[in-house]
PDB file of C-alpha atoms in Angstrom:
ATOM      1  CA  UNK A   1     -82.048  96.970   7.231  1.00 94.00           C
ATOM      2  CA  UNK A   2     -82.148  93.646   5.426  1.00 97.00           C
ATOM      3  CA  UNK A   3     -86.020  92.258   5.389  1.00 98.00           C
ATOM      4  CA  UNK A   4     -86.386  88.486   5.593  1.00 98.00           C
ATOM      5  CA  UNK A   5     -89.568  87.482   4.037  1.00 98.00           C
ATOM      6  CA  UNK A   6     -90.927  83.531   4.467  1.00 98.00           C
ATOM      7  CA  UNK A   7     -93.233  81.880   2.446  1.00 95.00           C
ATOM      8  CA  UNK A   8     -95.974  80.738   2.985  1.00 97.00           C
ATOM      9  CA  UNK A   9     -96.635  81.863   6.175  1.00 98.00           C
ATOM     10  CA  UNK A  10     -98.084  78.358   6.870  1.00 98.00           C
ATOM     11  CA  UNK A  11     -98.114  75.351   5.161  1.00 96.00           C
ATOM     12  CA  UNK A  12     -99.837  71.313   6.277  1.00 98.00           C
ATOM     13  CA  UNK A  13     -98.248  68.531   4.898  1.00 97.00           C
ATOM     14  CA  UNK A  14     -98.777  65.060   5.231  1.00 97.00           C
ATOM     15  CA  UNK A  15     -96.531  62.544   7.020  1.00 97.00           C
ATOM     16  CA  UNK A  16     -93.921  60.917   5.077  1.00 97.00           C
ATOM     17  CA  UNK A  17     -93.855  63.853   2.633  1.00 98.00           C
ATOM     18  CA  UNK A  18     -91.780  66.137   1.455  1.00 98.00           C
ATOM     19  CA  UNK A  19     -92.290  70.234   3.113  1.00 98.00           C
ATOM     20  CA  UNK A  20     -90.823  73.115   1.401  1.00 98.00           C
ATOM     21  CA  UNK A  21     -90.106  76.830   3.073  1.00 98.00           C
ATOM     22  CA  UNK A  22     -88.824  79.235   1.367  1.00 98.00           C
ATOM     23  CA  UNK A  23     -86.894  82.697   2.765  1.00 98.00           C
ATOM     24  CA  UNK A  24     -85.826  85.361   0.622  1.00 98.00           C
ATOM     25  CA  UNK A  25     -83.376  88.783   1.773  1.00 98.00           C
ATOM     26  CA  UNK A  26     -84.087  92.475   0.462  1.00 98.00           C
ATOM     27  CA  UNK A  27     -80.070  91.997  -0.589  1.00 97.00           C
ATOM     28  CA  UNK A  28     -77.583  89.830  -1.426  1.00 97.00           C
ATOM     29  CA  UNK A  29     -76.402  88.057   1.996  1.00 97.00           C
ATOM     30  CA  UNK A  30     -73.365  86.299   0.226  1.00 97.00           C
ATOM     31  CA  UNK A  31     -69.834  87.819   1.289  1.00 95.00           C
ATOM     32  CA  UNK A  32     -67.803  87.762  -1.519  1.00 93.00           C
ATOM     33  CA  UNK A  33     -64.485  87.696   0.397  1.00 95.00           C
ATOM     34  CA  UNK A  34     -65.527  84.208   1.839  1.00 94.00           C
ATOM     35  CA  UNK A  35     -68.203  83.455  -0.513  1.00 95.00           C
ATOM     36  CA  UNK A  36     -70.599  82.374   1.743  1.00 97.00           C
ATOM     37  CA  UNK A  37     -74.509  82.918   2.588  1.00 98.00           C
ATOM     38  CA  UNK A  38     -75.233  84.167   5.946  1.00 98.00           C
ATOM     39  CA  UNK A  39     -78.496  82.801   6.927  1.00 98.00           C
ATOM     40  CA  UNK A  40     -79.479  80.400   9.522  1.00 98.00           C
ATOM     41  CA  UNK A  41     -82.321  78.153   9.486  1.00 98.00           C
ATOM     42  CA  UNK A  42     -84.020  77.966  13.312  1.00 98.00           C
ATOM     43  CA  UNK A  43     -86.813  75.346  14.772  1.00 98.00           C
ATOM     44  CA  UNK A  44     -89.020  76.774  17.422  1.00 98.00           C
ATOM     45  CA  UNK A  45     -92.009  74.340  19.084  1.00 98.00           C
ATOM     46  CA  UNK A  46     -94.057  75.792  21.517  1.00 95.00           C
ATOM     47  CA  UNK A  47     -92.958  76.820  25.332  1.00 94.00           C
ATOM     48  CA  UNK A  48     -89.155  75.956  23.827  1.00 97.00           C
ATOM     49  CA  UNK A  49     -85.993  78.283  22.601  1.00 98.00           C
ATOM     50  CA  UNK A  50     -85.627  78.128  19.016  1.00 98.00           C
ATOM     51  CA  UNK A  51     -83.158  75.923  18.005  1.00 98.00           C
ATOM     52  CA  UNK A  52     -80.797  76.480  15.349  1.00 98.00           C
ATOM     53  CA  UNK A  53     -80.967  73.534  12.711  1.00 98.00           C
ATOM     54  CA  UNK A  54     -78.944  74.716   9.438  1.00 98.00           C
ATOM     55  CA  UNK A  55     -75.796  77.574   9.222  1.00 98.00           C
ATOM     56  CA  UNK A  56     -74.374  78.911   6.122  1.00 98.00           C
ATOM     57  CA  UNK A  57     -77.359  78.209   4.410  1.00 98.00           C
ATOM     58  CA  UNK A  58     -76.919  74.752   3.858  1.00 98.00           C
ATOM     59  CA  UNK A  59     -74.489  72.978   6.728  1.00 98.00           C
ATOM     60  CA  UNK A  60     -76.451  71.385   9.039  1.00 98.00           C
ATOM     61  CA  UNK A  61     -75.671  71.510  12.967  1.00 98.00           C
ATOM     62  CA  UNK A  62     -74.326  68.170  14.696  1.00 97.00           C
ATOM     63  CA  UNK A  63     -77.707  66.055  15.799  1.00 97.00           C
ATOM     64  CA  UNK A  64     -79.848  67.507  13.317  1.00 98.00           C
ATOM     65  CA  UNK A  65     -81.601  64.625  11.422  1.00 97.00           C
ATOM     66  CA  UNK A  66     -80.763  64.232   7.847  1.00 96.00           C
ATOM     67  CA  UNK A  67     -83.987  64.882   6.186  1.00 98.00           C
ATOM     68  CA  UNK A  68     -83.501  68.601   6.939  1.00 98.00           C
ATOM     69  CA  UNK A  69     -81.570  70.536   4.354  1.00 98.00           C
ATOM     70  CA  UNK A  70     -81.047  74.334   3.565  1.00 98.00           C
ATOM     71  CA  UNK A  71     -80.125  75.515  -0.225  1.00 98.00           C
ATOM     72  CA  UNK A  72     -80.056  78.431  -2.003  1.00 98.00           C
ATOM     73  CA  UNK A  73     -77.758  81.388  -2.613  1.00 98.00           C
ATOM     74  CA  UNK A  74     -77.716  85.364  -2.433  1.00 97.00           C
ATOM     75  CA  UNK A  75     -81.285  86.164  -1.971  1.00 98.00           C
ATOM     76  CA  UNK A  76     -83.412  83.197  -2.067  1.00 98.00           C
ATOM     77  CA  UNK A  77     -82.984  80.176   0.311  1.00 98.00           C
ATOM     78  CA  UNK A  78     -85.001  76.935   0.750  1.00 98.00           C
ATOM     79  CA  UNK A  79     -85.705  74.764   3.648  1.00 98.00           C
ATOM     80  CA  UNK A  80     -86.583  71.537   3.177  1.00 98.00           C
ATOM     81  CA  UNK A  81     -87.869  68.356   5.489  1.00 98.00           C
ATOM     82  CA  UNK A  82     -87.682  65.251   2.888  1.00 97.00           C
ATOM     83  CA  UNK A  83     -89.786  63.295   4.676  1.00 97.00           C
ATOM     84  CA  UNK A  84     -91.892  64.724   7.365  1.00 97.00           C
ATOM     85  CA  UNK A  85     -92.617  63.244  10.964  1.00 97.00           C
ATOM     86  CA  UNK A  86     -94.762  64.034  13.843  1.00 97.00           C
ATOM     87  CA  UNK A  87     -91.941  65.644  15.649  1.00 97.00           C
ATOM     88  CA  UNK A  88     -91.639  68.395  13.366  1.00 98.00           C
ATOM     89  CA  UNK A  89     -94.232  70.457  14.041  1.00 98.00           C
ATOM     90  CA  UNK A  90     -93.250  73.975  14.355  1.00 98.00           C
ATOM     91  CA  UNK A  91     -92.504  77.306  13.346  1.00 98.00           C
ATOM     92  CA  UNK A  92     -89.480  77.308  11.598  1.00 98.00           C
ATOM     93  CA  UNK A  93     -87.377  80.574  10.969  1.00 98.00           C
ATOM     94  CA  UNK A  94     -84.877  82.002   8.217  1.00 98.00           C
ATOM     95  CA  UNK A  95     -82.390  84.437   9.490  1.00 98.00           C
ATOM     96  CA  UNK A  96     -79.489  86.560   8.133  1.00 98.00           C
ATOM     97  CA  UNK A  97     -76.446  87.526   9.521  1.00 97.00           C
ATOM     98  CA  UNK A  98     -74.775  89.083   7.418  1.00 97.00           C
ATOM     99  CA  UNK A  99     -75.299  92.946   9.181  1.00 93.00           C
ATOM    100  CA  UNK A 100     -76.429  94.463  11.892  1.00 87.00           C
ATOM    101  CA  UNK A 101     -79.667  94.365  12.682  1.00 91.00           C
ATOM    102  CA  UNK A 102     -79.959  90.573  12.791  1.00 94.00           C
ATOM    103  CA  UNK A 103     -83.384  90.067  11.108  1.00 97.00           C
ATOM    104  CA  UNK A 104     -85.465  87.412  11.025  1.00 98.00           C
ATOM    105  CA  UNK A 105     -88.163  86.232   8.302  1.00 98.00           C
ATOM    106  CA  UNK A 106     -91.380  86.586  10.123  1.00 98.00           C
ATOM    107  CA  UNK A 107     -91.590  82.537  10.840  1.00 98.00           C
ATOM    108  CA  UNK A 108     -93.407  79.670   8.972  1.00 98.00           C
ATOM    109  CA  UNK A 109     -95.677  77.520  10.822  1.00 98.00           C
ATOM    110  CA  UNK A 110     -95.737  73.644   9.860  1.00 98.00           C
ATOM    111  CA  UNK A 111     -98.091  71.245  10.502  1.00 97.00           C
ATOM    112  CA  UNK A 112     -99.440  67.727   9.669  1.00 97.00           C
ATOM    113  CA  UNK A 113    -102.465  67.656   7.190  1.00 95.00           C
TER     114      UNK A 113
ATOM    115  CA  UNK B   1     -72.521  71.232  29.622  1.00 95.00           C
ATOM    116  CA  UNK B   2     -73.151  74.808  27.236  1.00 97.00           C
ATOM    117  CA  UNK B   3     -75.910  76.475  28.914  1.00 98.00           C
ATOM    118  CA  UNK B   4     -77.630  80.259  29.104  1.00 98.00           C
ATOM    119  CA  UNK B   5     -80.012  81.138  31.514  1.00 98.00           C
ATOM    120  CA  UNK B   6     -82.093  83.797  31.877  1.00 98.00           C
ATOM    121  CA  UNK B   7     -83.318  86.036  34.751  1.00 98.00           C
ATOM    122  CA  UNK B   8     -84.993  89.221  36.145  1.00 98.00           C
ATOM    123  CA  UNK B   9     -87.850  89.064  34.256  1.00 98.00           C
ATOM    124  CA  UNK B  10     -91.515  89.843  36.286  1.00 98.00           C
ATOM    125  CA  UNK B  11     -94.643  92.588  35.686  1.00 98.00           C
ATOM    126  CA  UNK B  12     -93.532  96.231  35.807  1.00 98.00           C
ATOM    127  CA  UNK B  13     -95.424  99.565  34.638  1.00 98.00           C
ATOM    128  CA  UNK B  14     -95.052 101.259  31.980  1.00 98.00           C
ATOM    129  CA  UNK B  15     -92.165 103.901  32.230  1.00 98.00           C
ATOM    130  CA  UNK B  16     -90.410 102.218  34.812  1.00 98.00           C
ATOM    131  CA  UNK B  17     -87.270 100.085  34.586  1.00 98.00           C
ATOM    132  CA  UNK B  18     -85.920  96.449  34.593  1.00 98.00           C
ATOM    133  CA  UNK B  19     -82.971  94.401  34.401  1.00 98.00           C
ATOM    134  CA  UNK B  20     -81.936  91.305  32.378  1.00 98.00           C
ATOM    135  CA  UNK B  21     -79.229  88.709  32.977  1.00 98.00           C
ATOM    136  CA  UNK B  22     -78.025  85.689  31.432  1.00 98.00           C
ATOM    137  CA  UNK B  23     -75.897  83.815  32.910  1.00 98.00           C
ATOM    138  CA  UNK B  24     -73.481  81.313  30.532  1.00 98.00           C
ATOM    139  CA  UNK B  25     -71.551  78.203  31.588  1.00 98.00           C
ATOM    140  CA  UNK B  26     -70.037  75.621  29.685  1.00 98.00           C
ATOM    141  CA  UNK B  27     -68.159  77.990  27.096  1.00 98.00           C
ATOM    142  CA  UNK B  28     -65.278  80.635  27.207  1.00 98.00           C
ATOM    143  CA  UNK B  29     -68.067  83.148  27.785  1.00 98.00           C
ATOM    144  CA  UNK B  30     -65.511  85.882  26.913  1.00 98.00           C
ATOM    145  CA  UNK B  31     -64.693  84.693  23.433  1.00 98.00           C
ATOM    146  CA  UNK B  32     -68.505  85.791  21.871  1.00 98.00           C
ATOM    147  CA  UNK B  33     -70.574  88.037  20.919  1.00 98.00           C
ATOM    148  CA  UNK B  34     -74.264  87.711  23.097  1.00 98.00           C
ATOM    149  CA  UNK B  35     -77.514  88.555  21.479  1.00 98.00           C
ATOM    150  CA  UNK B  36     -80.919  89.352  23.260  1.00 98.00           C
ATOM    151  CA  UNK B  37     -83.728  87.871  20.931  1.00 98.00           C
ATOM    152  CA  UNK B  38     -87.386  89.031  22.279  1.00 98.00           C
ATOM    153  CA  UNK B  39     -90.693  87.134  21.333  1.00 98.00           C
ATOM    154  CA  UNK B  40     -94.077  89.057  22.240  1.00 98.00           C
ATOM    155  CA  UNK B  41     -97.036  86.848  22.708  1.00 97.00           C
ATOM    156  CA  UNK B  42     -97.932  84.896  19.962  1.00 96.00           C
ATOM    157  CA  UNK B  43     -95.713  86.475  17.198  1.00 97.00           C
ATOM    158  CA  UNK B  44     -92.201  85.989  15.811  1.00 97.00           C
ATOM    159  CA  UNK B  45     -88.555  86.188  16.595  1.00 98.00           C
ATOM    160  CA  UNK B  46     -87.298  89.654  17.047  1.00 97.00           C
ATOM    161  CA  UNK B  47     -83.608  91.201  17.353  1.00 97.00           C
ATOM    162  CA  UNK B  48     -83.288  93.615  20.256  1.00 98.00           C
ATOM    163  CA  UNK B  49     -79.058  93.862  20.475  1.00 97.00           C
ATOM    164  CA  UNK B  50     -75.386  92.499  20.306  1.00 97.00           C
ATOM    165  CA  UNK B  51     -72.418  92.906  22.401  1.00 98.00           C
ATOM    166  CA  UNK B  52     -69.106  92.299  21.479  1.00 97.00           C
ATOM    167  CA  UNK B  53     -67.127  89.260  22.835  1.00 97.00           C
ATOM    168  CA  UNK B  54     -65.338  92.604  24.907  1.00 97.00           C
ATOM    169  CA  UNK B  55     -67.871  94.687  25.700  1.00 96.00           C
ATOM    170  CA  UNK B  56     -66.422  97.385  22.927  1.00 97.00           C
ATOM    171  CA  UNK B  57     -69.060  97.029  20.710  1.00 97.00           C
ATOM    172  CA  UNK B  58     -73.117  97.461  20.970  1.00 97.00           C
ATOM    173  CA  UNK B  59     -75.856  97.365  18.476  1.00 96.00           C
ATOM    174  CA  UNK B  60     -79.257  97.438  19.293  1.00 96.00           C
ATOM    175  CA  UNK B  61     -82.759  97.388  17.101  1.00 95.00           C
ATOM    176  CA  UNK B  62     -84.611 100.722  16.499  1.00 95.00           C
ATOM    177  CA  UNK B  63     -87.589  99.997  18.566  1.00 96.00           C
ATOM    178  CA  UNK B  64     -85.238 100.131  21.854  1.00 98.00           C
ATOM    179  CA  UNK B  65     -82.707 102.404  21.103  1.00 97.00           C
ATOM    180  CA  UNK B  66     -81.923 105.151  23.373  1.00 97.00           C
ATOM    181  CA  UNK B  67     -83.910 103.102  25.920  1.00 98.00           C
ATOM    182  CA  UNK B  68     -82.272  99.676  26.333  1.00 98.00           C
ATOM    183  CA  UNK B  69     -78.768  98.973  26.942  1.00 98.00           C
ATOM    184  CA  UNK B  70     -76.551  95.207  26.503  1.00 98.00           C
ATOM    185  CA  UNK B  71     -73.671  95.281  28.636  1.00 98.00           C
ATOM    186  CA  UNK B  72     -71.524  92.406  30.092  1.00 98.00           C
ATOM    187  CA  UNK B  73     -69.262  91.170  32.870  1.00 98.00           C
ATOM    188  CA  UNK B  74     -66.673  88.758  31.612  1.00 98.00           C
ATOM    189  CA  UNK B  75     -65.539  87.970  34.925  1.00 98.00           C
ATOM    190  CA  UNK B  76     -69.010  86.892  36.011  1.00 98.00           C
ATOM    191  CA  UNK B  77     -70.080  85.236  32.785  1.00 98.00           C
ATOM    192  CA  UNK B  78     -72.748  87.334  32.859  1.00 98.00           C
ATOM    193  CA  UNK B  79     -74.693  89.027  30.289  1.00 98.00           C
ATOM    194  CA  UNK B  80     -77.054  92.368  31.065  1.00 98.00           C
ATOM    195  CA  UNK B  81     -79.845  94.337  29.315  1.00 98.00           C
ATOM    196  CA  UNK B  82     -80.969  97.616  31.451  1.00 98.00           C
ATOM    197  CA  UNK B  83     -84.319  98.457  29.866  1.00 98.00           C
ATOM    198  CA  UNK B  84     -85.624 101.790  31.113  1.00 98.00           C
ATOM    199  CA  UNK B  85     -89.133 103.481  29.957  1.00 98.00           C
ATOM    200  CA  UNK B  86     -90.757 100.096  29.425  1.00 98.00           C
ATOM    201  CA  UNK B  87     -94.003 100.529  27.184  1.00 98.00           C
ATOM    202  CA  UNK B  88     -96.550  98.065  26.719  1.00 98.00           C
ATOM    203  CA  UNK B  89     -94.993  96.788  23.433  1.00 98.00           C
ATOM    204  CA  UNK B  90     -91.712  95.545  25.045  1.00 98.00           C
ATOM    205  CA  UNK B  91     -94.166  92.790  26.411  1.00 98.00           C
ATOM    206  CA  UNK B  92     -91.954  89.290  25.035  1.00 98.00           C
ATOM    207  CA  UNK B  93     -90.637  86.232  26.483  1.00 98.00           C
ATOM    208  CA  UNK B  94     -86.368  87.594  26.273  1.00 98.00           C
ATOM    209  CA  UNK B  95     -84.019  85.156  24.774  1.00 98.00           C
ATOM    210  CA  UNK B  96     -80.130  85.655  25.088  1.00 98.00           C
ATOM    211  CA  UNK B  97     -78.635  83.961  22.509  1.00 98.00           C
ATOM    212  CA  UNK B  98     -74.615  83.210  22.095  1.00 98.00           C
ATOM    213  CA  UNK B  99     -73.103  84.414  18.362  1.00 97.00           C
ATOM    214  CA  UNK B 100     -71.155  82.106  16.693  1.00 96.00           C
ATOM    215  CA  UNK B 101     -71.712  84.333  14.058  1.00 96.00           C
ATOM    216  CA  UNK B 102     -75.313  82.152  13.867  1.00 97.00           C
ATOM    217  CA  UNK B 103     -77.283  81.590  16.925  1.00 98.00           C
ATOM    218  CA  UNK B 104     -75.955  78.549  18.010  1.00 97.00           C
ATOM    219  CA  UNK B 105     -76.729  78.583  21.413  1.00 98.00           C
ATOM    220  CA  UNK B 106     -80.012  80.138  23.463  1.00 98.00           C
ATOM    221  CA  UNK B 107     -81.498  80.225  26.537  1.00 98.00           C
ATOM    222  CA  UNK B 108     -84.936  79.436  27.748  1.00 98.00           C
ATOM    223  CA  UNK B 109     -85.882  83.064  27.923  1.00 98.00           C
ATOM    224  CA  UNK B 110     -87.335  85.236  30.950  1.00 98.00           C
ATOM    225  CA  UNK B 111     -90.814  86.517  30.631  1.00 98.00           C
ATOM    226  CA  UNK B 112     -91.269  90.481  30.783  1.00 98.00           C
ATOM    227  CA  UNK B 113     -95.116  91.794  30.793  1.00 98.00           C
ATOM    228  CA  UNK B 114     -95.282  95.564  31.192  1.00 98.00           C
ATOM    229  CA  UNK B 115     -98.901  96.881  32.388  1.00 97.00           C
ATOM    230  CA  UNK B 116    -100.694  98.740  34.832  1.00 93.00           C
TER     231      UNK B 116
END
């Protein structure tokens, strides 16, 4: 099984700045034949679904504010909010789909020093 | 609009059975792959199986295989998980969760809490 590991497990940062999460894969989860990284970024506050914010690593689904952005490639992948608001408090979650099981990293939670 | 929901979910003992559905409207329901996604209290995402967009096709996590099973009625839009022997540990808020071949789409989830 691929093992999706987040870090840190939690991290405060202060309005208007920049947070950081970081996901890394026990293997490569680039295909070759497509050349693409098959992780997914997810946004889960509490009571709600997650929601699914970033797809190939780095394409960002329709409605999902600009300041989030995924990057990275084969094993390590980066989340980052460029400028943080109130709203975005929550656990956020890497997860690849490259094979079967689905895994997910264990979740990082964010919140507002 | 695209929409899963959830159902079936309640208190049962340990050992005995229960049955999840999702229902899906607003898509070709019969054109994806489903997940179930499970969430115990106060912990993190976990995989518990994918069908195929035709029923052909199952995979399911460790921790319920042999015990669980993800099936499907295309002609209902309907999506299934029989879980027999229940232990405490299958406790979770259940997600279904449409495959596009990320999670684009999930439901609100149905709460399961297995105890005596």
């Amino acid at each position: 099984d691929i093992v999706m590991t987040q870090s840190p497990d939690s991290l405060a940062v202060s309005l208007g700045e920049r947070a950081t999460i970081n996901c890394r894969s026990s293997q490569s989860i680039l295909y070759s034949s497509d050349n693409k990284n098959y992780l997914a970024w997810y946004q889960q506050k509490p009571g709600q679904p997650p929601k699914l914010l970033i797809y190939w690593a780095s394409t960002r689904k329709s409605g999902v504010p600009d300041r989030f952005s995924g990057s990275g490639s084969g094993t390590d992948f980066t989340l980052t909010i460029s400028t943080l608001q109130a709203e975005d408090v929550a656990v956020y979650y890497c997860q690849q789909y490259y094979d079967a099981p689905r895994t997910f990293g264990q979740g990082t939670e964010l919140e507002i020093k | 609009q695209v929409q899963l929901v959830e159902s079936g979910g309640g208190v049962v003992q340990p050992g005995r059975s229960l049955r999840l559905s999702c229902a899906a409207s607003g898509f070709t329901f019969s054109s994806y792959a489903i997940h179930w996604v499970r969430q115990a209290p106060g912990k993190g995402l976990e995989w518990v199986a994918l069908i195929s967009y035709d029923g052909s096709n199952e995979y399911y996590a460790d921790s319920v295989k042999g015990r669980f099973t993800i099936s499907r009625d295309n002609s209902k839009s309907t999506l299934y998980l029989q879980m027999n022997s229940l232990r405490a540990e299958d406790t979770a808020v259940y997600f279904c969760a449409r495959d596009s071949p990320y999670m684009d789409v999930w439901g609100k989830g149905t709460t399961v809490t297995v105890s005596s």
